[in-house]
XYZ file of C-alpha atoms in Angstrom:
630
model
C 4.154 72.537 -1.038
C 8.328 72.083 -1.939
C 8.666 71.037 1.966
C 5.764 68.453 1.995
C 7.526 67.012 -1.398
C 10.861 66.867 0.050
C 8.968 65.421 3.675
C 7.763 62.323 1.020
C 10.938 61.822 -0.389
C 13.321 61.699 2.541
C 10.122 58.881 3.826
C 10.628 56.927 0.599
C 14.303 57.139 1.122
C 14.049 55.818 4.479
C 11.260 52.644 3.322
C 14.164 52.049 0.842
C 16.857 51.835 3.153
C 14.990 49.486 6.030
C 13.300 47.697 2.579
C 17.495 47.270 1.560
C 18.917 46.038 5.143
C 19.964 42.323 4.923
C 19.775 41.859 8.618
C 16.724 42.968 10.552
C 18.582 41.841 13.604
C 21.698 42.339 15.371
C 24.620 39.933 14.308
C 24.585 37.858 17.826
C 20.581 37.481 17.283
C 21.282 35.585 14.904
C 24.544 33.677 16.122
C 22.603 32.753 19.493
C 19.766 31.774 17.941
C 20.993 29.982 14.898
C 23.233 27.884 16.733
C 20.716 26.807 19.365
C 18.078 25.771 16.480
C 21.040 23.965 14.821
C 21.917 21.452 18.295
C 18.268 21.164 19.043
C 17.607 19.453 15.434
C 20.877 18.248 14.819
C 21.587 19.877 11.259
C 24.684 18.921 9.652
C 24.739 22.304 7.179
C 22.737 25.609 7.403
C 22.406 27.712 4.075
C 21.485 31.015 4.753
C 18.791 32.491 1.900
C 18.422 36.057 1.129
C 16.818 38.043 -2.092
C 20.048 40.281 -2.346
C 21.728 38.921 -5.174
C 25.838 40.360 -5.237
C 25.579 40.935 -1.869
C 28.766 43.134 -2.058
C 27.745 45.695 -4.800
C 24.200 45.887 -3.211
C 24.631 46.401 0.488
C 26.758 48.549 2.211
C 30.241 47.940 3.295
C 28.959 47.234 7.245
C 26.098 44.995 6.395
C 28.244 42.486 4.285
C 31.067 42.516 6.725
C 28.107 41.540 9.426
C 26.856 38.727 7.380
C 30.580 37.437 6.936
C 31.641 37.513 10.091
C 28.461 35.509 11.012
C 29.521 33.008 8.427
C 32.958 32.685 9.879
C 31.033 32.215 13.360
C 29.326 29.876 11.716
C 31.580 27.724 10.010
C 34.891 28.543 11.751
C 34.247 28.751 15.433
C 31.368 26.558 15.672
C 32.559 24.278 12.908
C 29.451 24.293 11.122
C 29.469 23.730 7.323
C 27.649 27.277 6.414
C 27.000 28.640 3.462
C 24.886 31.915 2.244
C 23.157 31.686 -1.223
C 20.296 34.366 -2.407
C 17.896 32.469 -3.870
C 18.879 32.599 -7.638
C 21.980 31.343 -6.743
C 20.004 28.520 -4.748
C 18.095 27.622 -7.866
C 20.646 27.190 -10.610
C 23.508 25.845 -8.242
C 21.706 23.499 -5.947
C 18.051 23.426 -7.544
C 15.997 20.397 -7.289
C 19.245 18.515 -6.440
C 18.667 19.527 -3.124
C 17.737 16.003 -1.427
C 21.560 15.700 -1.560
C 21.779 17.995 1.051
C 21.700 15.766 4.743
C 19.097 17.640 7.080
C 19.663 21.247 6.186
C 18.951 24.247 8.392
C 17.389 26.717 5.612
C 17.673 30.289 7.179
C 15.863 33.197 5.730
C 17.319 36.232 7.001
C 14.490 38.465 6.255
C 10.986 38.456 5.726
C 11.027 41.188 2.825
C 8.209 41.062 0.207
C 10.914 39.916 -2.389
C 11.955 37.317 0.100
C 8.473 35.973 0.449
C 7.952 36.064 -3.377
C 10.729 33.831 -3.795
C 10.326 31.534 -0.778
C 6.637 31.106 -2.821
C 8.164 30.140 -5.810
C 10.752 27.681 -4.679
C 7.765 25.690 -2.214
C 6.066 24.458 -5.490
C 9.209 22.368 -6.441
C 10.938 21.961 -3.281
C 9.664 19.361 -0.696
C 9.201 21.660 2.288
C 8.990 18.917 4.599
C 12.839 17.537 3.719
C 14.869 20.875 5.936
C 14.485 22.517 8.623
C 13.110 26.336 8.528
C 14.272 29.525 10.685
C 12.578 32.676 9.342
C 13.692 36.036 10.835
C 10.452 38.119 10.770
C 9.495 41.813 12.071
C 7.454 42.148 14.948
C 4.944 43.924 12.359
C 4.711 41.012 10.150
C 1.552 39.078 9.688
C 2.341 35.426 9.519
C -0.707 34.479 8.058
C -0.783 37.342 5.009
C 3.286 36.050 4.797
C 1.739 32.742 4.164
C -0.779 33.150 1.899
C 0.145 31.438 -0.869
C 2.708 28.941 0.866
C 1.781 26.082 1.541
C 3.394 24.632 4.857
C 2.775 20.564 5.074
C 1.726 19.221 8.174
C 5.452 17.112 9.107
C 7.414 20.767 7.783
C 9.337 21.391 10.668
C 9.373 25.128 9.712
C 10.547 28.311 12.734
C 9.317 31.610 12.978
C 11.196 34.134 15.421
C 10.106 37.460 15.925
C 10.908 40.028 18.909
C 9.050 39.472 22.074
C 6.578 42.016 23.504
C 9.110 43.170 25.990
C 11.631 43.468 23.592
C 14.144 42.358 25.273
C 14.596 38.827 23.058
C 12.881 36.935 20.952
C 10.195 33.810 20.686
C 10.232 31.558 18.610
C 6.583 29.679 16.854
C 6.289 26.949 14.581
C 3.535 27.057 11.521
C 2.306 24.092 9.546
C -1.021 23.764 7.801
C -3.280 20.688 7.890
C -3.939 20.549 4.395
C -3.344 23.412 1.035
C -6.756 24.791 1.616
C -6.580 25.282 5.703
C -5.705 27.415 8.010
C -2.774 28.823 8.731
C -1.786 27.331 12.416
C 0.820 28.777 15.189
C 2.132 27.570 17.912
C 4.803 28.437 20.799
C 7.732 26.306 19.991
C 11.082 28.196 22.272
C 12.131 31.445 23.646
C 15.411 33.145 23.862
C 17.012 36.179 25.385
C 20.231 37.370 26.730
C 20.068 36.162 30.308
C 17.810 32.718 30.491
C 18.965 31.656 27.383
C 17.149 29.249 24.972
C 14.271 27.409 26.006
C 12.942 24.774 23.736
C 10.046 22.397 23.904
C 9.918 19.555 25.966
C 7.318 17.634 23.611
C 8.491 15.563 20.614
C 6.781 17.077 17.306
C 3.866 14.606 17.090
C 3.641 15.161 20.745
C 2.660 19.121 20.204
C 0.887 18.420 16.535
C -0.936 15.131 17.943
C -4.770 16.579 16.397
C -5.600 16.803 12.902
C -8.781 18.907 14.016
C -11.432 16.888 12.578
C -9.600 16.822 8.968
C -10.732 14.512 6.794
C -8.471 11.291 6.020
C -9.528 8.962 2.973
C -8.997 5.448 3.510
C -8.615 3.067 0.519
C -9.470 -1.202 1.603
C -9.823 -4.269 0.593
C -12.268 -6.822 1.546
C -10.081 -9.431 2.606
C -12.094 -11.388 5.601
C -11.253 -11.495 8.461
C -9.047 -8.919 8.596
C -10.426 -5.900 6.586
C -14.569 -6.456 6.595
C -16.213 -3.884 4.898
C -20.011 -3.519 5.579
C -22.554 -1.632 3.383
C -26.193 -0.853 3.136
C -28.907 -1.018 0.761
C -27.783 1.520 -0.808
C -24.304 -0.019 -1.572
C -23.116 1.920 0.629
C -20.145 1.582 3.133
C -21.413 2.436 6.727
C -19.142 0.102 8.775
C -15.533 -1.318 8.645
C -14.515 -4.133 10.754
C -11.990 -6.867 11.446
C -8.259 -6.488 12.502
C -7.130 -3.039 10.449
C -10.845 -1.783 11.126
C -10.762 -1.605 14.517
C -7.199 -0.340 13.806
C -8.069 2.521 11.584
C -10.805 3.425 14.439
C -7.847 3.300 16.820
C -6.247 5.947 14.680
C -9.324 8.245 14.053
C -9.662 8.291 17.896
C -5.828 9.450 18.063
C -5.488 11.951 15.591
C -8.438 13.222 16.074
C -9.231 13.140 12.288
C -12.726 12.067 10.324
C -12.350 8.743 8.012
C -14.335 8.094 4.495
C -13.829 4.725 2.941
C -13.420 3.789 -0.844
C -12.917 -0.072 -1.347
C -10.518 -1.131 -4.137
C -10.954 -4.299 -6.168
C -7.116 -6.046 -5.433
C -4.065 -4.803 -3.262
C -2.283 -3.505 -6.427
C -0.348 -5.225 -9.386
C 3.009 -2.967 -10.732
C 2.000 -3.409 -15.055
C 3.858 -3.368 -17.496
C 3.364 -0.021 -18.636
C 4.526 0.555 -15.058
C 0.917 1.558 -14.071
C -0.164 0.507 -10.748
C -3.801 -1.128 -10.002
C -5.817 -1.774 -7.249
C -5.489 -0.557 -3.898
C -1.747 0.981 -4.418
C -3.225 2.416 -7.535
C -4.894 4.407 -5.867
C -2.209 6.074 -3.239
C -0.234 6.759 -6.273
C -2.783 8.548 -7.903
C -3.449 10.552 -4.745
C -6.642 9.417 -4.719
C -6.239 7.762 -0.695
C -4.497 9.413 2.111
C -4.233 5.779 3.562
C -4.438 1.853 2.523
C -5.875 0.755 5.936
C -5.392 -2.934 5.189
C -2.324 -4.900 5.287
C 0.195 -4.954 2.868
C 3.708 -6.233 2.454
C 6.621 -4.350 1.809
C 8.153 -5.260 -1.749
C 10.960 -3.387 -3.522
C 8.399 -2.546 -6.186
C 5.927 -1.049 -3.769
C 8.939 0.764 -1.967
C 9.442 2.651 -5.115
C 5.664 3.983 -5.898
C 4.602 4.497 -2.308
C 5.776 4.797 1.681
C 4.902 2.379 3.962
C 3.458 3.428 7.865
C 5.656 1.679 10.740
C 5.421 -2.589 10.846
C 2.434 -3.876 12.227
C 3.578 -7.061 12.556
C 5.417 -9.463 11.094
C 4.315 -13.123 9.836
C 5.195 -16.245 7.307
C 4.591 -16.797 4.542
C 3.480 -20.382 3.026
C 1.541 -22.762 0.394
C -0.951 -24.308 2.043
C -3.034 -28.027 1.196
C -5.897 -29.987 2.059
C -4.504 -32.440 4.564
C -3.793 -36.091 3.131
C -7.434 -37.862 3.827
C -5.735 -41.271 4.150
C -3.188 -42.338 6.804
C -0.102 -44.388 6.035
C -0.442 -48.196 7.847
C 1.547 -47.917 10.946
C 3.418 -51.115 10.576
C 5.925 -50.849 13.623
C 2.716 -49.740 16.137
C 2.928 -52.941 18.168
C 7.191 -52.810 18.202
C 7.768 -48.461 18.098
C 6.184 -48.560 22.194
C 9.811 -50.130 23.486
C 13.294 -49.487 22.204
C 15.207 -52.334 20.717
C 17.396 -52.835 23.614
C 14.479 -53.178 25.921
C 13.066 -56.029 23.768
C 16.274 -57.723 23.973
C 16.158 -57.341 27.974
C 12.390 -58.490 28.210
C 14.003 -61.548 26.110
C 16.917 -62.320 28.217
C 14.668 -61.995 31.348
C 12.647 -64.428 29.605
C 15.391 -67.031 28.924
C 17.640 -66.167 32.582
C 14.262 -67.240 34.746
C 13.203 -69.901 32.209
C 16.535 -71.391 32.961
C 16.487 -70.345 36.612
C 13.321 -72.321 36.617
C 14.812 -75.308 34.980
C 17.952 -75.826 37.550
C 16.064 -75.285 40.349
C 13.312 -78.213 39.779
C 16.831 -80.098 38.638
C 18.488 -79.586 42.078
C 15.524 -80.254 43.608
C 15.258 -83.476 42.160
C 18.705 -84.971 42.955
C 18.648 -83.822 46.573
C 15.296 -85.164 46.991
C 15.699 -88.623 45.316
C 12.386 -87.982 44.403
C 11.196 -87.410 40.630
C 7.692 -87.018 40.828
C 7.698 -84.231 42.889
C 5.098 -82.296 41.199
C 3.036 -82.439 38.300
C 4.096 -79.199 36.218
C 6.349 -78.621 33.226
C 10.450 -79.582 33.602
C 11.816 -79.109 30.308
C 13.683 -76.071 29.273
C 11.241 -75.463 26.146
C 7.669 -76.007 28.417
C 9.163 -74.160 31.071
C 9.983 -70.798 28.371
C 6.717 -71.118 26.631
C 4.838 -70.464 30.419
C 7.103 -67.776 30.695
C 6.156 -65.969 28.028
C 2.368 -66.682 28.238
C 3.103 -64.936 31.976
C 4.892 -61.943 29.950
C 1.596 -61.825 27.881
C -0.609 -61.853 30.746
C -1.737 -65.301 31.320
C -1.285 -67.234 34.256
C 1.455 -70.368 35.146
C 0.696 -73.274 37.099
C 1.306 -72.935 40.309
C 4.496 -74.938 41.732
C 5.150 -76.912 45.216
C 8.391 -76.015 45.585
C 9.153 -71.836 47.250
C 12.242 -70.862 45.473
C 9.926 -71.762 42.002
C 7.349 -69.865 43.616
C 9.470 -66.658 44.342
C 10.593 -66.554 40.555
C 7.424 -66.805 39.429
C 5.968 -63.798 41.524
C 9.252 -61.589 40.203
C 7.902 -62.965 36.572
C 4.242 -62.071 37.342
C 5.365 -58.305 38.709
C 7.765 -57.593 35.827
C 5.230 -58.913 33.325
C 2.774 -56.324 35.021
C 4.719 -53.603 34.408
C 5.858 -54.220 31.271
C 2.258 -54.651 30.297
C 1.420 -51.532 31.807
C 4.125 -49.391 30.217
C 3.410 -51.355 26.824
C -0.497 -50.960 26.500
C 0.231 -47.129 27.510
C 2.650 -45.911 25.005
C 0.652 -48.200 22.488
C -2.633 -46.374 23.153
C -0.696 -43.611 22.894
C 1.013 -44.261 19.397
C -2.243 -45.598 18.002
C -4.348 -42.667 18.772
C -2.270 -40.037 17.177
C -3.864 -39.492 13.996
C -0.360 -39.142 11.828
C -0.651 -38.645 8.041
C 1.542 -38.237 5.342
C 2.031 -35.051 3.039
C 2.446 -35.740 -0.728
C 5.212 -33.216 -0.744
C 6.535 -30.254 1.754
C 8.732 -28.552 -0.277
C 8.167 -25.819 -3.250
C 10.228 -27.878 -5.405
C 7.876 -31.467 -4.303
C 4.578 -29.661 -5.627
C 6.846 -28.530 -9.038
C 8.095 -32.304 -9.129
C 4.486 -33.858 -8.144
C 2.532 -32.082 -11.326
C -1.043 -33.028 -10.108
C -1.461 -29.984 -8.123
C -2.632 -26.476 -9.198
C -1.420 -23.394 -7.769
C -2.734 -20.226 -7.133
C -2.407 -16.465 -5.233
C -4.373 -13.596 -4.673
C -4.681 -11.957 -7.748
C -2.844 -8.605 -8.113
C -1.281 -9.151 -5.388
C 2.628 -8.536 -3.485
C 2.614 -12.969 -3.360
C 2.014 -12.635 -7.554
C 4.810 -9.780 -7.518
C 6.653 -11.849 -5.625
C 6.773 -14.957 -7.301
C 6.936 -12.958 -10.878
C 10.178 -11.072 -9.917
C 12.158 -14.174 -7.983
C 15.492 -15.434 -8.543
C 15.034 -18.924 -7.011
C 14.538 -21.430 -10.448
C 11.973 -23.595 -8.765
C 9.383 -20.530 -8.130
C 10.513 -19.077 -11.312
C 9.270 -22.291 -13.098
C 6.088 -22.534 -11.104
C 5.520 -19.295 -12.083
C 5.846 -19.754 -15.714
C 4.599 -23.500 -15.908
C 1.452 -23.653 -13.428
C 0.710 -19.759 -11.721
C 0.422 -18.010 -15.490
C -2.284 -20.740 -16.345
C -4.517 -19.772 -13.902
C -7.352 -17.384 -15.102
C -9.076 -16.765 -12.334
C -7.309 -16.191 -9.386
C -9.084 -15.746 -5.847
C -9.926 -12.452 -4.892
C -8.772 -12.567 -1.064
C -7.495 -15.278 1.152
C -11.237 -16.821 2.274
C -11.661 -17.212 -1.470
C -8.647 -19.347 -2.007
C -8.393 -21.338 1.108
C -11.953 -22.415 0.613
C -10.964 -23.625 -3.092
C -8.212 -25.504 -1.608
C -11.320 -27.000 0.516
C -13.403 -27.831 -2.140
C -11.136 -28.268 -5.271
C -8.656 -31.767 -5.697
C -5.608 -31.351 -5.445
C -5.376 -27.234 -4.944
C -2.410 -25.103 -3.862
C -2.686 -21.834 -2.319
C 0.074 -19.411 -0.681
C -0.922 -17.323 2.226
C -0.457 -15.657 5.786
C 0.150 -18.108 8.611
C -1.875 -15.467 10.765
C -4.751 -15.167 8.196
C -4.818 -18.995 7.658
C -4.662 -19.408 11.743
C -7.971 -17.253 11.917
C -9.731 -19.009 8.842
C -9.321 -22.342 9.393
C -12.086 -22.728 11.595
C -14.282 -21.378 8.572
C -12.913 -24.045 6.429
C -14.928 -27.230 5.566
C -11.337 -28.843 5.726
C -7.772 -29.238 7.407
C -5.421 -27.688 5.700
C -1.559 -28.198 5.919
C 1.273 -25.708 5.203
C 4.483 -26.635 3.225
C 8.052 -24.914 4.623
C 8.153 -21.277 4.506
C 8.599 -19.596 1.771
C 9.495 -15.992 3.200
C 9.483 -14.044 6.412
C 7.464 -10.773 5.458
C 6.559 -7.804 6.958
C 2.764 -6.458 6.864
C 2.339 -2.213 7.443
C 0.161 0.008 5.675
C 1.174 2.429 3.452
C 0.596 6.714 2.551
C 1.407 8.275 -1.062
C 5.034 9.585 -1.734
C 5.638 12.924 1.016
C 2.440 12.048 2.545
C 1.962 15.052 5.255
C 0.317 12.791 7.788
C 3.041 9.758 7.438
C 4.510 10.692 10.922
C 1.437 11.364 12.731
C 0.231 8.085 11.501
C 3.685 6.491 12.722
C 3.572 7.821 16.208
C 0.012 6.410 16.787
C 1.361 2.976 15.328
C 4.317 2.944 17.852
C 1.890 4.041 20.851
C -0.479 1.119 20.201
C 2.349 -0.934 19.938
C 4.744 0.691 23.345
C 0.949 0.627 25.312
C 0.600 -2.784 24.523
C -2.874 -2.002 22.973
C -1.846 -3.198 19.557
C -1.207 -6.779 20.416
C -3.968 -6.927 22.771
C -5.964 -5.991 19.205
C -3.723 -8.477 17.277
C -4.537 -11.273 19.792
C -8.363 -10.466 20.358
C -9.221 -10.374 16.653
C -6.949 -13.520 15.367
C -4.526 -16.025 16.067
C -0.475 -14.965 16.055
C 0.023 -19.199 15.627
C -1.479 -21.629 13.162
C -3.236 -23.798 15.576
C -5.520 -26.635 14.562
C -9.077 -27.413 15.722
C -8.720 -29.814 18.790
C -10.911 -32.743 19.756
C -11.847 -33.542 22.875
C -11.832 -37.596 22.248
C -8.859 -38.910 20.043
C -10.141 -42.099 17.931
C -8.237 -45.264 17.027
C -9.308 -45.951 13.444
C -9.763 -49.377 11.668
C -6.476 -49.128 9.235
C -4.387 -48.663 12.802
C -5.437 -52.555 13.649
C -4.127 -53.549 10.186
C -1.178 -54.413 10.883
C -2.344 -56.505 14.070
C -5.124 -57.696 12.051
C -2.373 -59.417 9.811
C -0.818 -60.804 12.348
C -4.099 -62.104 13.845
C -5.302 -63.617 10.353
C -1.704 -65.025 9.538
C -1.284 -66.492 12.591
C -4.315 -68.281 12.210
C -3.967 -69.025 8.854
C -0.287 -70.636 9.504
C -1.804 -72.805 12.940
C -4.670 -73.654 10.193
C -1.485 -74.768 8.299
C -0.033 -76.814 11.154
C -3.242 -78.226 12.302
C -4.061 -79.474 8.471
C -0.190 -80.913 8.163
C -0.124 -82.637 11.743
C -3.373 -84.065 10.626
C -2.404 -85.059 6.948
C 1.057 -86.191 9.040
C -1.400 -88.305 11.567
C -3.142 -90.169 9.164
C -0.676 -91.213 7.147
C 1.360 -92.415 10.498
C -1.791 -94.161 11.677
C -2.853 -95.723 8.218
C 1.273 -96.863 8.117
C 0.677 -98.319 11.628
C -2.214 -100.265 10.632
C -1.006 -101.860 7.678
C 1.925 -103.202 9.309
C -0.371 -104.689 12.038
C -2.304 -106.156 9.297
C 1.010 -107.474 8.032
C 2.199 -108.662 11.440
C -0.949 -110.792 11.271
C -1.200 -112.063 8.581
């Protein structure tokens, strides 16, 4: 009985004495593999965590010099900043201050049950996902009754080494978790003994954790067409999402191998001033959505409540107006064709062989002796006005004499190709249909005072224009944006209002507008830009799946398959509707019109004076006839 007593005791002893070791390996396990986990994630500080609190009145003489010396390895040789904290210390020195700490190596150097207990405890406050994790376990161990209660998130980068079944070194596994309430899941991450060395993986971390094993994602929308369509049933239900971040989010499902259920939100989100958040972003910061699959732009608000994924793309933004339905009178149409300087050459050519013409017949006529050599205009003035009929393509009477005749065919083949060239870049001119916009500035539509002006409601443009700096948004903001009650839901709603309301204003997406325009019952115009934005999605605060989601983005985008997508489902320019036949409208005659009715109102003029101016000269003639005679 006294020796199976005393057998129990010196066992309890011994469960006390492995239960008090520090170090359940030897010191260069720990160098070797320390250091290699250190250069293959780039640390810039390891703490090394124990549950031994005075570690020099609680362990023996040998153990503490070990842990030292591996400290001074550390730190001195290696010339890594090293420190070694139990966890109490941990708590009330570094405590929730800990984000202070640049990518940490955290290094438990046992896997006791008080070590566990305390690892527990410090997970519910500390973001396991911000360091790096090496745990030191026993090959008896169970990682997934260590676990139990500790929640590892799916981006925790977080090390388990244990001995290897020959014993001769060690391998290494990472654990994560999908969610809180799955699974427990382990994978080979390295090996490491004595001879080959360390061996890490050769996969990037979404590259070995690229399945989310059917977990379920929720994804929060809008119904913004044509980019986020949401479809339902009878039953209200949502069975279908479509359009640009649709066919995106299916691109992701497919991916990370992940199921999707849909909410839809009312707005994008508005920050209140209770600092409450509404709509869409509401809902991320209530937890409520793993996921805002619908485009949103990154604000400095936004930045603060949530995370956004990796850019999708990038666009302009601008205020946008129903194009101008009248035309301005193009006045210089029948000049603008040809430059000033080749009007003034077309006029000297027009004077040079008008006088060219003139000396010739002269010469002609004092060599000759003979002055009724032909029948055909001889004075400078006759000669000029035929000359410009031939520039206007009517024809001259044909002279007798060759060197006459060999001007006149250089006048009649200039005056073609003038003609030509003329008519062209007149045709040309006239049938661009040219308008002119009221204003195409922010500060014209403040100074013009007709228009109204609106933006999505709860929306980053609102944000935007609430928060600015710039004093001519500021005061649109105040004087016109706060005096609109009803603000369009998406960007269909208010383009169409700027369709079929006078004189509307509406800021949006050059790529949304690009796509919706051919919806529109009208043109619309854009004013200057008024920012160059960014559009991602976005995950609540520490979302798990953030990376995951990031390293799909950037393999859509490296494949090419995301602009293919952007490209197939919209427009990256704001093009406008093209006709195939180009119209000259009646207010581009005007101006020839004008000329048309004042010439003949001015030769109606003339024709009325010379005949006034003949009647008086013939009733003057006959009266002094009468005189003469009498």
């Amino acid at each position: 009985m006294l020796s199976t007593l005393f057998s129990l005791m010196l066992i309890l002893i011994g469960i006390q004495t492995i239960q008090g070791q520090l170090l359940i390996r030897p010191t260069y396990v720990y160098r070797n593999l320390i250091r290699n986990m250190h250069n293959f994630f780039n640390n810039t500080c390891i703490i090394l965590l124990h549950d031994t609190p005075n570690v020099m009145k609680n362990t023996s003489l040998d153990e503490a010099t070990e842990l030292f010396s591996l400290q001074r390895y550390l730190s001195g040789t290696l010339h890594i900043r090293t420190v070694i904290m139990d966890f109490h210390m941990f708590k009330t020195r570094v405590g929730e201050s800990y984000y202070h700490i640049k990518r940490p190596l955290f290094v438990l150097l046992n896997d006791y049950n008080d070590t566990r207990d305390e690892l527990a405890y410090v997970s519910t406050w500390l973001a396991m996902e911000y360091p790096t994790w090496l745990l030191f376990f026993r090959k008896e161990t169970q990682i997934e009754v260590f676990f139990h209660n500790i929640y590892v998130p799916f981006d925790c980068q977080l090390m388990v080494t244990r001995d290897n079944e020959n014993g001769t070194g060690e391998v290494i596994l990472e654990v994560y978790q999908i969610d809180a309430q799955s699974k427990i899941r382990i994978m080979n991450f390295a090996s490491w003994d004595r001879i080959n060395g360390f061996k890490g993986p050769t996969l990037s971390l979404y590259q070995r954790r690229n399945s989310l094993y059917g977990h379920n994602i929720r994804v929060v929308m809008v119904h913004d067409p044509p980019v986020s369509l949401i479809h339902r049933n009878e039953k209200n239900e949502i069975v279908e999402v479509s359009g640009f971040f649709g066919e995106l989010m299916k691109l992701l499902q497919e991916g990370m191998n992940c199921t999707l259920t849909y909410t839809e939100a009312n707005s994008w989100g508005l920050n209140l001033l209770n600092k409450t958040w509404t709509g869409a972003v509401g809902t991320l910061v209530k937890n409520e959505a793993d996921i805002a699959g619908m485009g949103l732009m990154m604000t400095s608000d936004r930045l603060d409540a949530i995370d956004f994924t990796a850019p999708v793309y990038s666009t302009k933004c601008r205020t946008f107006i129903k194009r101008p339905d009248s035309t301005s009178i193009k006045w210089r149409a029948y000049t603008s064709p040809f430059g000033a300087y080749i009007w003034y050459f077309i006029g000297l050519l027009i004077l040079l062989s008008s006088g060219l013409i003139t000396i010739i017949k002269i010469v002609v006529k004092i060599v000759s002796y003979y002055e009724d050599f032909e029948h055909s205009p001889s004075t400078f003035s006759e000669i000029m006005f035929y000359v410009f009929g031939a520039f206007c393509n009517q024809g001259m009477q044909q002279s007798l004499l060759d060197p006459v005749r060999m001007v006149q065919f250089v006048i009649h083949l200039t005056a073609v190709v003038v003609l030509a060239a003329y008519s062209a870049a007149l045709i040309s001119f006239l049938a661009i249909n040219t308008f002119v916009m009221p204003f195409t500035t922010m500060e014209g539509l403040l100074k013009d005072g007709t228009y109204r002006f609106a933006v999505v409601q709860e929306s980053a443009d609102y944000t935007f224009f609430q928060n600015t700096s710039d004093k001519v948004l500021s005061v649109l903001f105040d004087n016109i944006l706060t005096k609109e009650t009803d603000l369009p839901i998406n960007y269909f709603d208010g383009l169409r209002r700027v369709c079929k309301e006078n004189k509307y204003a509406f800021v949006a997406l050059d790529n949304i507008a690009a796509e919706l325009q051919r919806k529109l019952t009208c043109s619309v115009e854009s004013l200057d830009t008024l920012t160059q934005t960014t559009i991602a999605m976005a995950v609540p605060n520490r979302s798990p799946y953030d990376g995951i989601i990031n390293s799909n983005i950037l393999t859509l985008r490296d494949s090419g398959i995301l602009q293919r997508l952007l490209n197939t489902e919209w427009s990256n320019q704001f093009t406008k509707p093209k006709k195939k036949w180009t119209s000259v409208e009646l207010y581009d005659m005007v101006p020839l019109l004008i000329f048309m009715f004042g010439g003949s109102v001015v030769s109606s003029f003339l024709l009325s004076l010379e005949y006034i101016v003949h009647r008086k000269v013939v009733n003057i003639n006959t009266l002094r006839i009468i005189r003469k005679r009498s």
